[in-house]
Amino acid sequence: MSDSAESTDRPTGGRFPLLTPAELSAEQRSVYDAIAGPPRGNGPFTMVYDDGALAGPFNALLHSPAIGDAVQALGAVLRFGGALDGRLRELVICAISADLDSAYEWYAHSLVAATVGITEAELEHLKRGDVPPTLTAAERAALELTKVLLHGTTVSDDVHAPVLSHFGHAGVAELSLLVGYYRMLAGLLAAGDVPAPDTGP
């Protein structure tokens, strides 16, 4: 796949009708421009189909533009303005995507992962729900917190303490919000039965 955000055949929005730029209201167009422009629009995965419609969760966000704008803004800060390094962030996102069986998230972020030093072998471990043996102690602590946040309502001191030690309070907050954000997107994708590009409905 090229570094362009454009491409792909047979676009589908799942249960959300795909909206092309000509169909958008002024409020929707503002959200569209924020999503499709840099830095997000220049990534390694398909975000914009050939007809201009947005792929994945981004098209769905246009159907509720006021909330969609807030959601895309949070996503942009988490991906491009957070303090966590790119490798750690993508390890966490790929672990979430695999755990929740979110096809578009896995499609998109396994491609991003390759650009930040995550190996194919590490991705295979994550896809199976395993912790790759090559991870650092800090990365393992972050993935343990991720797992607990996805499946529980409490975080024990044993899980919290290593994350706090490696990342501080700011890191605990950012990791927790990162997990919540991608869990939310996975829910939106599941509700809309939104596939990854080229996989069909």
XYZ file of N, CA and C in Angstrom:
603
model
N 0.845 -1.188 0.000
C 0.000 0.000 0.000
C 0.875 1.230 0.000
N 0.482 2.224 -0.746
C 1.274 3.452 -0.840
C 1.032 4.327 0.363
N 1.765 5.429 0.424
C 1.589 6.366 1.524
C 0.412 7.297 1.299
N -0.362 7.073 0.283
C -1.521 7.922 0.017
C -2.731 7.425 0.786
N -3.590 8.375 1.200
C -4.826 7.987 1.864
C -5.890 7.602 0.856
N -5.623 7.763 -0.444
C -6.609 7.450 -1.479
C -6.377 6.051 -2.017
N -7.434 5.355 -2.356
C -7.393 4.108 -3.116
C -8.475 3.146 -2.719
N -8.419 1.953 -3.307
C -9.263 0.811 -3.011
C -10.516 0.722 -3.863
N -10.863 -0.518 -4.220
C -12.077 -0.777 -4.986
C -13.230 -1.097 -4.051
N -14.395 -1.242 -4.591
C -15.583 -1.730 -3.918
C -15.785 -1.128 -2.526
N -15.924 0.179 -2.425
C -16.080 0.781 -1.095
C -17.404 0.401 -0.455
N -17.384 0.247 0.848
C -18.606 -0.016 1.597
C -18.494 0.624 2.975
N -19.608 1.137 3.442
C -19.653 1.705 4.786
C -20.363 0.806 5.761
N -20.602 -0.451 5.359
C -21.371 -1.332 6.230
C -22.800 -0.834 6.319
N -23.320 -0.719 7.525
C -24.700 -0.259 7.713
C -24.836 1.263 7.617
N -23.706 1.965 7.656
C -23.731 3.427 7.507
C -23.588 3.773 6.025
N -24.556 4.460 5.423
C -24.384 4.848 4.017
C -23.126 5.693 3.847
N -22.360 5.367 2.816
C -21.168 6.163 2.527
C -21.581 7.549 2.040
N -20.919 8.561 2.581
C -21.207 9.944 2.211
C -20.052 10.494 1.389
N -20.330 10.915 0.185
C -19.300 11.531 -0.650
C -19.260 13.032 -0.364
N -18.175 13.701 -0.700
C -18.064 15.130 -0.387
C -19.227 15.978 -0.904
N -19.765 15.640 -2.067
C -20.858 16.438 -2.633
C -22.129 16.362 -1.800
N -22.267 15.323 -0.977
C -23.480 15.126 -0.170
C -23.412 15.792 1.197
N -22.273 16.326 1.569
C -22.064 16.772 2.943
C -22.636 18.151 3.210
N -23.178 18.312 4.416
C -23.556 19.642 4.895
C -22.281 20.399 5.261
N -22.417 21.675 5.558
C -21.238 22.466 5.938
C -20.599 21.914 7.204
N -21.423 21.488 8.169
C -20.898 20.939 9.418
C -20.168 19.621 9.152
N -20.755 18.779 8.311
C -20.097 17.525 7.968
C -18.797 17.763 7.203
N -18.811 18.754 6.324
C -17.612 19.022 5.526
C -16.450 19.465 6.408
N -16.744 20.203 7.460
C -15.706 20.636 8.389
C -15.056 19.432 9.066
N -15.885 18.458 9.466
C -15.360 17.237 10.089
C -14.564 16.434 9.060
N -15.107 16.322 7.874
C -14.442 15.602 6.780
C -13.045 16.170 6.537
N -12.947 17.479 6.431
C -11.662 18.110 6.151
C -10.654 17.864 7.273
N -11.142 17.870 8.517
C -10.250 17.619 9.651
C -9.717 16.189 9.628
N -10.559 15.252 9.187
C -10.154 13.848 9.151
C -9.253 13.557 7.955
N -9.640 14.035 6.790
C -8.945 13.666 5.554
C -7.635 14.417 5.345
N -7.459 15.527 6.031
C -6.231 16.309 5.877
C -5.099 15.754 6.721
N -3.916 16.353 6.599
C -2.786 15.905 7.410
C -3.004 16.257 8.886
N -2.378 15.513 9.812
C -1.427 14.428 9.542
C -2.095 13.076 9.312
N -3.373 12.954 9.667
C -4.029 11.650 9.601
C -4.178 11.160 8.164
N -4.499 12.066 7.249
C -4.784 11.673 5.883
C -3.582 11.184 5.098
N -2.396 11.339 5.636
C -1.187 10.932 4.911
C -0.645 9.583 5.365
N -1.452 8.811 6.069
C -0.975 7.562 6.648
C -0.914 6.409 5.660
N -0.508 5.230 6.151
C -0.286 4.079 5.273
C -1.529 3.256 4.954
N -2.687 3.622 5.517
C -3.890 2.829 5.261
C -4.957 3.665 4.568
N -5.911 2.990 3.937
C -6.969 3.674 3.195
C -7.932 4.364 4.148
N -8.033 5.665 4.007
C -9.016 6.450 4.751
C -10.037 7.074 3.828
N -9.642 7.281 2.564
C -10.519 7.940 1.594
C -10.609 7.058 0.350
N -11.833 6.692 -0.011
C -12.040 5.898 -1.221
C -11.911 6.785 -2.463
N -11.873 6.141 -3.613
C -11.672 6.873 -4.862
C -12.741 7.932 -5.120
N -13.963 7.694 -4.618
C -15.046 8.670 -4.834
C -15.063 9.758 -3.768
N -14.099 9.742 -2.858
C -14.004 10.760 -1.819
C -14.646 10.383 -0.503
N -15.427 9.290 -0.465
C -16.041 8.859 0.794
C -14.966 8.385 1.765
N -15.206 8.598 3.052
C -14.267 8.163 4.073
C -14.484 6.698 4.413
N -13.409 6.000 4.730
C -13.466 4.581 5.079
C -13.568 4.407 6.597
N -13.857 3.169 7.001
C -13.821 2.799 8.411
C -14.755 3.594 9.286
N -14.297 3.948 10.494
C -15.167 4.678 11.418
C -15.384 6.130 11.005
N -14.546 6.624 10.092
C -14.567 8.046 9.763
C -15.836 8.439 9.028
N -16.309 7.579 8.123
C -17.589 7.826 7.472
C -18.714 7.839 8.499
N -18.684 6.906 9.437
C -19.730 6.840 10.464
C -19.776 8.125 11.290
N -18.609 8.700 11.587
C -18.562 9.927 12.387
C -19.268 11.086 11.695
N -19.290 11.082 10.367
C -19.959 12.165 9.631
C -21.461 12.172 9.843
N -22.035 11.027 10.202
C -23.485 10.944 10.405
C -23.923 11.642 11.692
N -22.985 11.904 12.580
C -23.261 12.671 13.797
C -22.141 13.692 13.946
N -22.171 14.763 13.139
C -20.975 15.592 12.986
C -20.499 16.320 14.237
N -21.403 16.759 15.097
C -20.943 17.466 16.299
C -20.145 16.526 17.193
N -20.688 15.331 17.426
C -19.973 14.340 18.228
C -18.785 13.806 17.437
N -18.997 13.578 16.151
C -17.926 13.070 15.305
C -16.709 13.963 15.320
N -16.921 15.269 15.361
C -15.796 16.204 15.384
C -15.012 16.085 16.686
N -15.738 15.960 17.796
C -15.061 15.795 19.088
C -14.279 14.489 19.127
N -14.875 13.424 18.568
C -14.214 12.119 18.562
C -12.957 12.154 17.699
N -13.059 12.727 16.495
C -11.878 12.747 15.628
C -10.774 13.623 16.225
N -11.151 14.685 16.913
C -10.150 15.553 17.538
C -9.403 14.816 18.647
N -10.144 14.044 19.453
C -9.499 13.247 20.491
C -8.558 12.223 19.866
N -9.015 11.571 18.802
C -8.178 10.585 18.133
C -6.901 11.187 17.584
N -7.009 12.383 17.017
C -5.825 13.048 16.466
C -4.815 13.365 17.569
N -5.296 13.820 18.714
C -4.385 14.128 19.823
C -3.733 12.853 20.344
N -4.516 11.783 20.494
C -3.956 10.532 20.998
C -2.897 9.965 20.052
N -3.123 10.082 18.740
C -2.166 9.521 17.786
C -0.975 10.426 17.515
N -1.207 11.739 17.497
C -0.156 12.643 17.019
C 0.320 13.649 18.065
N -0.374 13.743 19.195
C 0.006 14.738 20.184
C 0.264 14.188 21.563
N 0.179 12.870 21.709
C 0.390 12.265 23.021
C 1.865 12.116 23.350
N 2.148 11.751 24.592
C 3.526 11.595 25.058
C 4.052 10.174 24.845
N 3.155 9.193 24.664
C 3.597 7.813 24.476
C 4.287 7.672 23.122
N 5.337 6.848 23.075
C 6.012 6.689 21.792
C 5.163 5.837 20.845
N 5.454 5.981 19.548
C 4.617 5.359 18.526
C 4.567 3.851 18.632
N 5.675 3.225 18.942
C 5.682 1.760 19.054
C 4.754 1.294 20.166
N 4.852 1.915 21.326
C 3.994 1.519 22.446
C 2.528 1.746 22.096
N 2.240 2.898 21.536
C 0.855 3.225 21.171
C 0.288 2.176 20.217
N 1.047 1.814 19.201
C 0.529 0.865 18.209
C 0.459 -0.559 18.761
N 1.347 -0.927 19.660
C 1.210 -2.218 20.340
C -0.126 -2.289 21.065
N -0.459 -1.226 21.777
C -1.709 -1.191 22.528
C -2.904 -1.239 21.578
N -2.882 -0.434 20.519
C -4.014 -0.393 19.585
C -4.189 -1.745 18.892
N -3.098 -2.366 18.485
C -3.204 -3.672 17.828
C -3.718 -4.730 18.804
N -3.300 -4.657 20.060
C -3.812 -5.597 21.060
C -5.318 -5.416 21.250
N -5.780 -4.175 21.279
C -7.218 -3.895 21.397
C -7.958 -4.433 20.176
N -7.427 -4.148 18.990
C -8.073 -4.565 17.748
C -8.210 -6.075 17.675
N -7.145 -6.781 18.069
C -7.189 -8.241 18.043
C -8.160 -8.774 19.087
N -8.116 -8.220 20.281
C -8.983 -8.684 21.360
C -10.455 -8.499 21.017
N -10.781 -7.378 20.385
C -12.173 -7.075 20.049
C -12.546 -7.528 18.640
N -11.616 -8.168 17.946
C -11.838 -8.671 16.586
C -12.370 -7.560 15.683
N -11.707 -6.412 15.748
C -12.120 -5.248 14.971
C -11.318 -5.202 13.671
N -11.954 -5.600 12.573
C -11.246 -5.805 11.305
C -10.604 -4.524 10.776
N -11.345 -3.408 10.780
C -10.772 -2.174 10.244
C -9.630 -1.691 11.131
N -9.816 -1.725 12.447
C -8.742 -1.279 13.343
C -7.484 -2.125 13.142
N -7.650 -3.447 13.023
C -6.481 -4.297 12.816
C -5.832 -3.981 11.471
N -6.656 -3.895 10.427
C -6.151 -3.558 9.092
C -5.314 -2.276 9.136
N -5.882 -1.211 9.719
C -5.223 0.094 9.706
C -3.972 0.100 10.576
N -4.099 -0.393 11.792
C -3.008 -0.209 12.748
C -1.927 -1.275 12.643
N -2.207 -2.404 12.009
C -1.103 -3.321 11.725
C -0.195 -2.710 10.661
N -0.768 -1.913 9.755
C 0.052 -1.194 8.774
C 0.854 -0.078 9.439
N 0.224 0.669 10.335
C 0.949 1.714 11.065
C 2.052 1.074 11.916
N 1.739 -0.061 12.528
C 2.701 -0.737 13.404
C 4.016 -1.022 12.687
N 3.903 -1.411 11.430
C 5.109 -1.727 10.660
C 5.998 -0.513 10.462
N 5.449 0.685 10.567
C 6.234 1.910 10.371
C 6.916 2.381 11.659
N 6.579 1.754 12.790
C 7.154 2.188 14.075
C 7.942 1.070 14.751
N 8.377 0.094 13.958
C 9.290 -0.907 14.485
C 8.668 -2.153 15.074
N 7.385 -2.364 14.881
C 6.742 -3.600 15.353
C 6.888 -4.652 14.255
N 7.415 -5.806 14.616
C 7.730 -6.833 13.625
C 6.507 -7.683 13.290
N 6.606 -8.410 12.177
C 5.542 -9.344 11.789
C 5.336 -10.390 12.874
N 6.425 -10.875 13.454
C 6.314 -11.883 14.516
C 5.565 -11.323 15.718
N 5.851 -10.070 16.083
C 5.139 -9.452 17.205
C 3.662 -9.291 16.878
N 3.357 -8.902 15.637
C 1.954 -8.780 15.230
C 1.242 -10.120 15.291
N 1.924 -11.189 14.907
C 1.304 -12.519 14.967
C 0.964 -12.888 16.404
N 1.858 -12.588 17.340
C 1.566 -12.837 18.757
C 0.351 -12.036 19.206
N 0.325 -10.758 18.854
C -0.802 -9.910 19.254
C -2.107 -10.417 18.658
N -2.073 -10.823 17.396
C -3.277 -11.314 16.716
C -3.854 -12.530 17.437
N -2.976 -13.358 18.005
C -3.424 -14.554 18.742
C -3.819 -14.232 20.181
N -3.620 -12.991 20.594
C -3.936 -12.625 21.970
C -2.797 -12.865 22.937
N -1.604 -13.110 22.401
C -0.422 -13.348 23.235
C 0.380 -12.063 23.407
N 1.204 -12.050 24.448
C 2.156 -10.962 24.631
C 3.471 -11.384 23.965
N 3.937 -10.635 22.985
C 5.188 -11.011 22.319
C 6.342 -11.080 23.309
N 7.191 -12.092 23.206
C 8.302 -12.232 24.157
C 9.380 -11.172 23.981
N 9.340 -10.437 22.882
C 10.365 -9.423 22.595
C 10.076 -8.070 23.246
N 8.959 -7.942 23.938
C 8.589 -6.633 24.486
C 9.442 -6.266 25.692
N 9.589 -4.967 25.900
C 10.252 -4.466 27.098
C 9.311 -4.604 28.296
N 9.852 -4.418 29.480
C 9.030 -4.477 30.689
C 7.946 -3.401 30.659
N 8.290 -2.225 30.154
C 7.305 -1.142 30.079
C 6.172 -1.503 29.121
N 6.521 -2.079 27.978
C 5.505 -2.468 27.001
C 4.603 -3.576 27.553
N 5.203 -4.518 28.270
C 4.411 -5.600 28.875
C 3.445 -5.038 29.918
N 3.912 -4.089 30.698
C 3.043 -3.473 31.706
C 1.870 -2.756 31.046
N 2.143 -2.055 29.948
C 1.076 -1.341 29.236
C 0.052 -2.310 28.659
N 0.511 -3.432 28.113
C -0.427 -4.413 27.552
C -1.232 -5.106 28.642
N -0.638 -5.291 29.807
C -1.390 -5.887 30.911
C -2.501 -4.944 31.363
N -2.194 -3.656 31.463
C -3.233 -2.680 31.797
C -4.318 -2.670 30.723
N -3.914 -2.725 29.464
C -4.875 -2.745 28.355
C -5.839 -3.908 28.499
N -5.297 -5.093 28.761
C -6.127 -6.295 28.909
C -7.120 -6.142 30.050
N -6.653 -5.633 31.163
C -7.525 -5.466 32.326
C -8.628 -4.447 32.031
N -8.271 -3.336 31.394
C -9.272 -2.314 31.078
C -10.318 -2.829 30.091
N -9.916 -3.713 29.188
C -10.875 -4.261 28.225
C -11.839 -5.254 28.856
N -11.407 -5.905 29.942
C -12.200 -7.019 30.467
C -12.638 -6.876 31.913
N -12.305 -5.796 32.556
C -12.672 -5.667 33.958
C -13.152 -4.279 34.300
N -13.568 -4.118 35.518
C -14.030 -2.815 35.993
C -13.111 -2.262 37.076
N -12.132 -3.062 37.491
C -11.168 -2.588 38.485
C -9.755 -2.906 38.006
N -8.815 -2.097 38.443
C -7.402 -2.305 38.138
C -6.679 -2.507 39.463
N -6.065 -3.674 39.621
C -5.387 -3.978 40.875
C -4.101 -3.169 41.008
N -3.616 -3.082 42.232
C -2.337 -2.403 42.468
C -1.209 -3.094 41.708
N -1.280 -4.411 41.583
C -0.233 -5.150 40.890
C -0.147 -4.782 39.410
N -1.273 -4.418 38.816
C -1.285 -3.998 37.413
C -0.931 -2.518 37.299
N -1.454 -1.721 38.217
C -1.263 -0.269 38.162
C 0.182 0.141 38.457
N 0.791 -0.484 39.465
C 2.108 -0.033 39.937
C 3.190 -0.069 38.850
N 3.311 -1.139 38.053
C 4.346 -1.114 37.012
C 4.117 -0.035 35.954
N 2.852 0.196 35.602
C 2.551 1.240 34.611
C 2.924 2.606 35.180
N 2.568 2.837 36.433
C 2.915 4.102 37.084
C 4.430 4.274 37.154
N 5.135 3.192 37.466
C 6.593 3.252 37.572
C 7.240 3.619 36.240
N 6.725 3.055 35.152
C 7.322 3.299 33.834
C 6.872 4.610 33.202
N 5.630 5.020 33.439
C 5.048 6.120 32.661
C 4.548 7.300 33.492
N 4.490 7.152 34.807
C 3.981 8.238 35.639
C 2.468 8.375 35.533
N 1.945 9.324 36.298
C 0.487 9.520 36.299
C -0.027 9.958 34.931
N 0.749 10.791 34.245
C 0.324 11.238 32.915
C 0.220 10.052 31.962
N 1.158 9.120 32.053
C 1.128 7.944 31.195
C -0.033 7.020 31.505
N -0.343 6.856 32.797
C -1.506 6.044 33.175
C -2.772 6.647 32.580
N -2.893 7.962 32.677
C -4.070 8.635 32.125
C -4.128 8.463 30.612
N -2.993 8.691 29.926
C -3.000 8.606 28.462
C -3.284 7.183 27.984
N -2.668 6.197 28.600
C -2.917 4.807 28.231
C -4.387 4.440 28.420
N -4.941 4.853 29.540
C -6.342 4.528 29.827
C -7.273 5.166 28.799
N -6.991 6.410 28.437
C -7.810 7.097 27.431
C -7.606 6.495 26.046
N -6.387 6.055 25.744
C -6.121 5.396 24.467
C -6.946 4.116 24.340
N -6.958 3.322 25.404
C -7.754 2.090 25.391
C -9.235 2.416 25.226
N -9.711 3.405 25.975
C -11.121 3.776 25.872
C -11.497 4.269 24.492
N -10.622 5.037 23.874
C -10.913 5.589 22.547
C -11.033 4.481 21.503
N -10.059 3.572 21.471
C -10.106 2.532 20.436
C -11.164 1.475 20.737
N -11.501 1.299 21.999
C -12.654 0.443 22.332
C -13.937 1.087 21.819
N -14.054 2.394 21.970
C -15.227 3.121 21.460
C -15.333 2.994 19.948
N -14.219 3.192 19.233
C -14.253 3.054 17.780
C -14.622 1.636 17.363
N -14.099 0.641 18.081
C -14.442 -0.745 17.757
C -15.939 -0.976 17.929
N -16.536 -0.350 18.936
C -17.979 -0.462 19.125
C -18.753 0.179 17.987
N -18.301 1.337 17.533
C -18.938 2.013 16.405
C -18.842 1.157 15.145
N -17.673 0.595 14.906
C -17.469 -0.261 13.737
C -18.336 -1.514 13.821
N -18.459 -2.083 15.018
C -19.278 -3.282 15.190
C -20.756 -2.973 14.982
N -21.219 -1.857 15.532
C -22.627 -1.481 15.367
C -22.973 -1.258 13.906
N -22.027 -0.703 13.154
C -22.251 -0.442 11.744
C -21.843 -1.581 10.835
N -21.310 -2.668 11.395
C -20.804 -3.801 10.615
C -19.898 -3.281 9.509
N -18.989 -2.397 9.886
C -18.110 -1.724 8.921
C -16.874 -2.581 8.685
N -16.627 -3.026 7.460
C -15.475 -3.881 7.185
C -14.212 -3.080 6.915
N -13.110 -3.783 6.920
C -11.875 -3.203 6.395
C -12.006 -3.090 4.875
N -11.298 -2.176 4.247
C -11.368 -2.052 2.794
C -11.094 -3.377 2.080
N -11.868 -3.608 1.029
C -11.713 -4.779 0.164
C -12.146 -6.099 0.770
N -12.737 -6.072 1.965
C -13.171 -7.331 2.571
C -14.661 -7.573 2.379
N -15.385 -6.587 1.873
C -16.831 -6.752 1.690
C -17.565 -6.554 2.994
N -18.904 -6.571 2.980
C -19.680 -6.322 4.199
C -19.640 -7.498 5.169
